[in-house]
Tab-separated table of N, CA and C in Angstrom:
chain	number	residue	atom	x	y	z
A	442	UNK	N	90.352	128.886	122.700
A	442	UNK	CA	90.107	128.112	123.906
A	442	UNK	C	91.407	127.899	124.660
A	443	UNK	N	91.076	127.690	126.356
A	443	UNK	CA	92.369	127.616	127.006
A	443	UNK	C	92.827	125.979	127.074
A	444	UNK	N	93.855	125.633	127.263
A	444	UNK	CA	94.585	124.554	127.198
A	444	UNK	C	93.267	123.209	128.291
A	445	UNK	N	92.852	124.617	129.613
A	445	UNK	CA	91.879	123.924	130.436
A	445	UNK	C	90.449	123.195	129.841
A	446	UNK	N	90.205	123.957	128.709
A	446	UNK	CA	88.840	123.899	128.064
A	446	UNK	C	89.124	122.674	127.322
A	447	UNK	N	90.326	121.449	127.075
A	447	UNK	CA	90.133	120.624	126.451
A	447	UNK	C	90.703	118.904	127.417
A	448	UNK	N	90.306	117.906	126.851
A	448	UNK	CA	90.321	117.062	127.525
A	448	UNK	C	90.866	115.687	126.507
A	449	UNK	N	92.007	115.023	127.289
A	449	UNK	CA	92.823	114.729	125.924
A	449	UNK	C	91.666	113.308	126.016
A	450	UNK	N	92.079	112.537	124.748
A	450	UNK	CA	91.152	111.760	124.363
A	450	UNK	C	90.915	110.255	125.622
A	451	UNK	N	92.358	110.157	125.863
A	451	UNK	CA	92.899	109.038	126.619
A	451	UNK	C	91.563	109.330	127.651
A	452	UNK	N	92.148	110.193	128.254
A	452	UNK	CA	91.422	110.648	129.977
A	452	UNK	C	90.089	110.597	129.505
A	453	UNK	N	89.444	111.022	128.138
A	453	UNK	CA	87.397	111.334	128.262
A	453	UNK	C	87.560	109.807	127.925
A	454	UNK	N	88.418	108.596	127.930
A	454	UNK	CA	87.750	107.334	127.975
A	454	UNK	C	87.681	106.756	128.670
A	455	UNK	N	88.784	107.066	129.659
A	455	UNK	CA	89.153	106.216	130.891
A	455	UNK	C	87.785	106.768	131.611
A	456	UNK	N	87.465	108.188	131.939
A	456	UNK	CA	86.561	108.672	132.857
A	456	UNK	C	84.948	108.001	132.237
A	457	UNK	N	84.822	107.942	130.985
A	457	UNK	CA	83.753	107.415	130.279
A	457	UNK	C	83.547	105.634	130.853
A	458	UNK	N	84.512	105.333	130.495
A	458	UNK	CA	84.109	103.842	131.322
A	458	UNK	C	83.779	103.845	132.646
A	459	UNK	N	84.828	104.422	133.443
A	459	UNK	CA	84.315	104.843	134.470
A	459	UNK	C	83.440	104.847	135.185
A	460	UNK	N	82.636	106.249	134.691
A	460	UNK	CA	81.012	106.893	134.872
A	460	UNK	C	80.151	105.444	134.759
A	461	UNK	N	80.307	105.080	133.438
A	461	UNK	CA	79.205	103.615	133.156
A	461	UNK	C	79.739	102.332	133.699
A	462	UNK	N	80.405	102.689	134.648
A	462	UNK	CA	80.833	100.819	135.716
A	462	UNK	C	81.568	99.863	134.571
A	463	UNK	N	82.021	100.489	133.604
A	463	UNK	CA	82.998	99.540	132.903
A	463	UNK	C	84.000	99.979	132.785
A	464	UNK	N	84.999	98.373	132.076
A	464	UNK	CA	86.311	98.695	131.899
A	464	UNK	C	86.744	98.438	130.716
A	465	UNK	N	87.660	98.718	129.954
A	465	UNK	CA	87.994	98.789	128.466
A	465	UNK	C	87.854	97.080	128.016
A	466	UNK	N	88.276	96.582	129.195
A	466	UNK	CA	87.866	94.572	128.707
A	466	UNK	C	86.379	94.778	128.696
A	467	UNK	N	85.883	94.925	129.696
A	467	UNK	CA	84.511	94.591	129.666
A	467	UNK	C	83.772	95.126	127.806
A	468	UNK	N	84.334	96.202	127.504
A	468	UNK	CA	83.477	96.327	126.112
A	468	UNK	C	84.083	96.001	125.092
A	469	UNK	N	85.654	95.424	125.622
A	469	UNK	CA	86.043	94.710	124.272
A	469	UNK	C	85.599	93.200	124.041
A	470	UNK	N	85.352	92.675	125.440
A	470	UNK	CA	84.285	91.428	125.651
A	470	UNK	C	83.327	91.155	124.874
A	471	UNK	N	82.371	92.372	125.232
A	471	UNK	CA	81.223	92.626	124.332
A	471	UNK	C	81.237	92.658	122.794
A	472	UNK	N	82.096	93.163	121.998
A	472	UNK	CA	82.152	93.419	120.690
A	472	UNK	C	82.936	92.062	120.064
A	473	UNK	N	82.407	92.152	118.740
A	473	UNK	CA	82.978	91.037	118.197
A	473	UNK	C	84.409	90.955	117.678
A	474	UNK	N	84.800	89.547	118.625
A	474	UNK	CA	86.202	89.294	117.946
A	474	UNK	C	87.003	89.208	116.490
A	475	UNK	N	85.928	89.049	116.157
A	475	UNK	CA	86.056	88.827	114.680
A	475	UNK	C	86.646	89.704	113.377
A	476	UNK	N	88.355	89.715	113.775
A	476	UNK	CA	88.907	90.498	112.538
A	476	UNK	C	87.667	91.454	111.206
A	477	UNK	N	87.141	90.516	110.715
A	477	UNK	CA	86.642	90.959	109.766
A	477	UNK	C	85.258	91.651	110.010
A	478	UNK	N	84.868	91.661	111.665
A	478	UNK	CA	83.847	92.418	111.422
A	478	UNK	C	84.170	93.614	111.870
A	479	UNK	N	84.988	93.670	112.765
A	479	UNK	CA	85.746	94.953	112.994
A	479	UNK	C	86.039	95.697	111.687
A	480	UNK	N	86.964	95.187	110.919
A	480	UNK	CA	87.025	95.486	109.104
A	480	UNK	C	86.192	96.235	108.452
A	481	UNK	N	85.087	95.274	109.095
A	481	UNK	CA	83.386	95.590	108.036
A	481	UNK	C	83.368	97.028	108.535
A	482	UNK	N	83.128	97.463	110.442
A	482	UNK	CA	82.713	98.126	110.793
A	482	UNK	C	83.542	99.581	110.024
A	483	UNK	N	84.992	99.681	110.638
A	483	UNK	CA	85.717	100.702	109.863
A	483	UNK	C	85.583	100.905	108.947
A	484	UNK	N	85.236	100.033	107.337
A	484	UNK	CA	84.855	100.499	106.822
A	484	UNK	C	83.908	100.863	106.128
A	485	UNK	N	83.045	101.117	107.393
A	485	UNK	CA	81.623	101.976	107.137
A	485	UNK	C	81.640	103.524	108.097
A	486	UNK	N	82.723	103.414	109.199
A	486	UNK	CA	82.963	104.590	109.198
A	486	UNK	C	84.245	105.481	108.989
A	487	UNK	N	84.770	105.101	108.475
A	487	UNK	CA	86.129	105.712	107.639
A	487	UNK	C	86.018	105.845	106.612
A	488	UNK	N	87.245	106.653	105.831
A	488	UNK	CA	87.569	107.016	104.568
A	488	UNK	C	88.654	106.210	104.061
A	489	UNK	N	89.309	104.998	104.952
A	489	UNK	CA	90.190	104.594	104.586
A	489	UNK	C	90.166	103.920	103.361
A	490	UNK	N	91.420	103.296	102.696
A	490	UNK	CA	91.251	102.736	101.335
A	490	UNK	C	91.519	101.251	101.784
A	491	UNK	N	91.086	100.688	100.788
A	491	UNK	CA	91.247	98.951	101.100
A	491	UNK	C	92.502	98.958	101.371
A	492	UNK	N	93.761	99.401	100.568
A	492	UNK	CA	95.138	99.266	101.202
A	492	UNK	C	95.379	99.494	102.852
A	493	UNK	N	94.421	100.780	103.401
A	493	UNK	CA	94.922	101.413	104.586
A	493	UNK	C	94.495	100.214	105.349
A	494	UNK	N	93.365	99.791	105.731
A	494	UNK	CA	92.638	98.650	106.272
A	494	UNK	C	93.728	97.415	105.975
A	495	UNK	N	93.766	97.380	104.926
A	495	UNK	CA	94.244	95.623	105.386
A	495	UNK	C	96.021	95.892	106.300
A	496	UNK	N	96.158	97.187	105.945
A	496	UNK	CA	97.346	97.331	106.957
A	496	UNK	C	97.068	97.220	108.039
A	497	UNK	N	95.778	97.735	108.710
A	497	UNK	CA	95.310	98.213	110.026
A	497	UNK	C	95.184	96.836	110.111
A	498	UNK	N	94.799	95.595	109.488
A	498	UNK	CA	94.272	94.157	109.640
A	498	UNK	C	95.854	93.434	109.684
A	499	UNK	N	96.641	93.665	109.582
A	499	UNK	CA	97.555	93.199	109.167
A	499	UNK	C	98.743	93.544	111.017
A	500	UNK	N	98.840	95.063	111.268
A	500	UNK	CA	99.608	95.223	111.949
A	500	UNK	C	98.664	94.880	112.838
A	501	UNK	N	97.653	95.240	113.324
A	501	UNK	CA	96.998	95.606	115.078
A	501	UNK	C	96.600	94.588	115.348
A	502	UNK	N	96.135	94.477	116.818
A	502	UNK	CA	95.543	93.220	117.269
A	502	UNK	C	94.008	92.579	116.934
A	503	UNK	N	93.417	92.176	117.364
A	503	UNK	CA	91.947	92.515	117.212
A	503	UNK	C	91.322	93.260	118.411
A	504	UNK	N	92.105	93.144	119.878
A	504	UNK	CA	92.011	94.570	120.882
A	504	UNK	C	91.982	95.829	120.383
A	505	UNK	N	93.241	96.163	119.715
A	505	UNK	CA	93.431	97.519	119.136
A	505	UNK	C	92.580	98.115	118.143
A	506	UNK	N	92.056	97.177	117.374
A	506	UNK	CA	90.899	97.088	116.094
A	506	UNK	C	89.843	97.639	116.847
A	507	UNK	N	89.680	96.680	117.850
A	507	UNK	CA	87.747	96.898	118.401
A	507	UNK	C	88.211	98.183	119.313
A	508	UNK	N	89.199	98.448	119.911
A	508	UNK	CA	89.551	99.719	120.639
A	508	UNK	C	89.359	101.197	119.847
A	509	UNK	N	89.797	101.054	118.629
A	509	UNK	CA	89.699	101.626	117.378
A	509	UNK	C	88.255	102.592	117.595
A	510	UNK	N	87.800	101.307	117.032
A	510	UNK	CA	86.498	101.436	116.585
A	510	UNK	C	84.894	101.679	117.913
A	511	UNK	N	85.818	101.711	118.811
A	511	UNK	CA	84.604	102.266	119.691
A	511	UNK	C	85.168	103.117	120.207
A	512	UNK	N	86.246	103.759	120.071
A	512	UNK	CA	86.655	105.500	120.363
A	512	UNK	C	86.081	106.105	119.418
A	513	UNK	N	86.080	105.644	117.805
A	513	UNK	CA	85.824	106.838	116.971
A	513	UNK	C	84.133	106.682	116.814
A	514	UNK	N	83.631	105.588	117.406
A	514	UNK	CA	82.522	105.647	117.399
A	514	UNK	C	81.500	106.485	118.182
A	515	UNK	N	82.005	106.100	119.791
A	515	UNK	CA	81.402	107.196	120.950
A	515	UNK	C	81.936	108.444	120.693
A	516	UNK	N	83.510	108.404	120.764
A	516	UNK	CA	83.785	110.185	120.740
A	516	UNK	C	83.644	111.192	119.487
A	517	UNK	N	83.329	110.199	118.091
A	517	UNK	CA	83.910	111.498	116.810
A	517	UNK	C	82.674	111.140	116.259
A	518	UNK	N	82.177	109.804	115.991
A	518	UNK	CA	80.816	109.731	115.284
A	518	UNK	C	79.317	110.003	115.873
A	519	UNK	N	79.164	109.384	116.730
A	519	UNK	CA	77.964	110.040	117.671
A	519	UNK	C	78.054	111.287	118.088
A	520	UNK	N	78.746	111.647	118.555
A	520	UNK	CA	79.142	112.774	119.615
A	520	UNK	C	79.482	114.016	118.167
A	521	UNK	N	78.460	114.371	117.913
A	521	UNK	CA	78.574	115.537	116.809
A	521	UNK	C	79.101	116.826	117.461
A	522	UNK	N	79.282	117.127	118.826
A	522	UNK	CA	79.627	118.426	118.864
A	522	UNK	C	81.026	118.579	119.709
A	523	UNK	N	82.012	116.920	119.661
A	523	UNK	CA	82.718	117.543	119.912
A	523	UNK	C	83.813	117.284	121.572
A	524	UNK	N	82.785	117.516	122.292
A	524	UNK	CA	82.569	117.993	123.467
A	524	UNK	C	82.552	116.600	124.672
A	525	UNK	N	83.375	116.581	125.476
A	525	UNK	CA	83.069	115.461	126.571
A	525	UNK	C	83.272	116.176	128.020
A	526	UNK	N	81.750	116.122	128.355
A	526	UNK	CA	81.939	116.792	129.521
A	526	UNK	C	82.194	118.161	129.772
A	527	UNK	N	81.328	119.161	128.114
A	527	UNK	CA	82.021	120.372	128.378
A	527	UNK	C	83.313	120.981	127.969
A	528	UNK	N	83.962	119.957	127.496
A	528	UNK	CA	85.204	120.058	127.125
A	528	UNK	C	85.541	119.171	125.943
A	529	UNK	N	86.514	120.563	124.932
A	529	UNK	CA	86.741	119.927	123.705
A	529	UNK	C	87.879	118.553	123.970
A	530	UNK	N	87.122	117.478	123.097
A	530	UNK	CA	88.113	116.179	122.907
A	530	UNK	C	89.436	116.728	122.543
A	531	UNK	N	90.298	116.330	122.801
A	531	UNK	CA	91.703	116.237	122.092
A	531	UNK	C	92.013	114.959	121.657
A	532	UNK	N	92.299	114.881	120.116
A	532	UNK	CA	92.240	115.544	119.012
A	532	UNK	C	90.814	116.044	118.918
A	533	UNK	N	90.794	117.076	117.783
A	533	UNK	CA	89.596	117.500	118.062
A	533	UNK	C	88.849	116.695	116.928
A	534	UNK	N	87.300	116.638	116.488
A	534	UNK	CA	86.558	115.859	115.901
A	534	UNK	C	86.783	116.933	114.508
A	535	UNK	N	86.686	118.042	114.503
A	535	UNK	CA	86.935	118.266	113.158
A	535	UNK	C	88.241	118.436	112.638
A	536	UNK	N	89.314	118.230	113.423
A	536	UNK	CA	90.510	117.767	112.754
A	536	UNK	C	90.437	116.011	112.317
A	537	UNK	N	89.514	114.983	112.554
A	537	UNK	CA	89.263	113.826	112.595
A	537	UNK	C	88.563	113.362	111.954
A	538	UNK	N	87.163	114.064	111.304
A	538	UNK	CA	86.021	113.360	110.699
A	538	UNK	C	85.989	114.602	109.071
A	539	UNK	N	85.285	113.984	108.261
A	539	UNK	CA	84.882	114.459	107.387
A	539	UNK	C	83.664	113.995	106.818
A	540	UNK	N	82.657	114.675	106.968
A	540	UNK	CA	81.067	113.857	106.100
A	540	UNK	C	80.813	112.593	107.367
A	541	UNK	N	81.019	113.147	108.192
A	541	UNK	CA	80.468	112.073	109.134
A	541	UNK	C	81.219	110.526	108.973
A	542	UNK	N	82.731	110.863	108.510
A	542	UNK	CA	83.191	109.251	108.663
A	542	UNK	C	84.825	109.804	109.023
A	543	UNK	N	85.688	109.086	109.626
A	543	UNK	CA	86.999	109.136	109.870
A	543	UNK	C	87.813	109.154	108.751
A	544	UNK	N	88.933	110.254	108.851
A	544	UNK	CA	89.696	110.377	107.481
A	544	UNK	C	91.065	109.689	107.867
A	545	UNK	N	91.767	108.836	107.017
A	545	UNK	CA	93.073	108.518	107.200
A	545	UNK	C	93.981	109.137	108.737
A	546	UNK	N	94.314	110.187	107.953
A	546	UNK	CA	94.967	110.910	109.108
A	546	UNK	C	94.274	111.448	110.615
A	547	UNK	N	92.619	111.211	110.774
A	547	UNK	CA	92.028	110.922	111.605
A	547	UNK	C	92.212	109.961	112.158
A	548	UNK	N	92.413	108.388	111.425
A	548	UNK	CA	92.497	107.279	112.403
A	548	UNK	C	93.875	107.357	112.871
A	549	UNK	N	95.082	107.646	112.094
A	549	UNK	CA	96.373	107.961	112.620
A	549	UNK	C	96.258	108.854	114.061
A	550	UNK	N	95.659	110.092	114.165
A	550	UNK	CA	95.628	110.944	115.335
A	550	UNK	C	95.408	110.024	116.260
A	551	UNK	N	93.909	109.465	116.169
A	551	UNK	CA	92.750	108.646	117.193
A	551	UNK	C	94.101	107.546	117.489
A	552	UNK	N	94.732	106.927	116.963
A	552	UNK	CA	95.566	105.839	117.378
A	552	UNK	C	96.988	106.410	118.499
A	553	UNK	N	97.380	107.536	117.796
A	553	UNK	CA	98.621	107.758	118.684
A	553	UNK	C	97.955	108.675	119.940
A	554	UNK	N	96.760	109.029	120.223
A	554	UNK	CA	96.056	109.204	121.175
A	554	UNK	C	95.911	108.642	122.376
A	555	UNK	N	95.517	107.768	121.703
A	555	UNK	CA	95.371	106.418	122.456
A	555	UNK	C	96.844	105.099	122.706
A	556	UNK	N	97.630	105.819	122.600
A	556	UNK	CA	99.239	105.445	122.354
A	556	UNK	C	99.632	104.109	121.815
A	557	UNK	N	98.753	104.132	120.647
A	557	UNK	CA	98.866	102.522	119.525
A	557	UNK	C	99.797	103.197	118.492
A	558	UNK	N	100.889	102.546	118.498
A	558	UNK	CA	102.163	103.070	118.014
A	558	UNK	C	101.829	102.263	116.500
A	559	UNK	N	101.477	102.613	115.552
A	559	UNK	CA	101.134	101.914	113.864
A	559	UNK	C	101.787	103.180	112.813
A	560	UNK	N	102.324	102.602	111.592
A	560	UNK	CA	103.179	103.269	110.978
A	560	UNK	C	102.569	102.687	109.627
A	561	UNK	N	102.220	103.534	108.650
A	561	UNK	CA	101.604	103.080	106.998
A	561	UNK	C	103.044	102.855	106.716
A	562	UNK	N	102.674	101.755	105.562
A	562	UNK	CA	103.993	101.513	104.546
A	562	UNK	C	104.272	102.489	103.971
């Protein structure tokens, strides 16, 4: 594929809110504030280990958490093929998912994507 055929992750979210008359507050509004349900959620779709998580609980905000978790939700978990708009996501979903859940170094990609600067111990 040409460099044209892909669409980095940042831009298919910004244009995604967009399209649907929202803005990244408006659906972080919506979702729950709540450290630990964010927690809950990741880990039901990740591979992370209780260590990786309570880091992710530990360094990020609860913005960055729920930001997290509704990128890898719309773009890598629903979105089985990939594709936004015709065009492959950057990163791509099968460098990102495994068995239908986010792998470590998946949520690492999805984060510096999205330019959330987080570093494992």
């Amino acid at each position: 594929m040409a460099w044209e055929d892909y669409i980095d992750l940042k831009l298919a979210l910004k244009d995604y809110l967009r399209e649907h008359g929202l803005t990244l507050n408006d659906v972080l509004m919506a979702m729950d504030d709540d450290r630990e349900g964010a927690l809950e959620a990741l880990r039901k779709r990740t591979l992370l280990t209780e260590d990786e998580l309570e880091q992710l609980e530990r360094k990020l905000t609860s913005r960055q958490l729920n930001t997290l978790l509704f990128v890898i939700q719309v773009f890598y978990i629903i979105n089985v093929s990939g594709l936004y708009k015709g065009r492959m996501i950057y990163p791509c979903r099968d460098d990102i998912v495994r068995n239908n859940r986010v792998t470590s170094e998946g949520v690492k990609m999805v984060l510096r994507a999205l330019g959330i600067h987080f570093d494992w111990d």
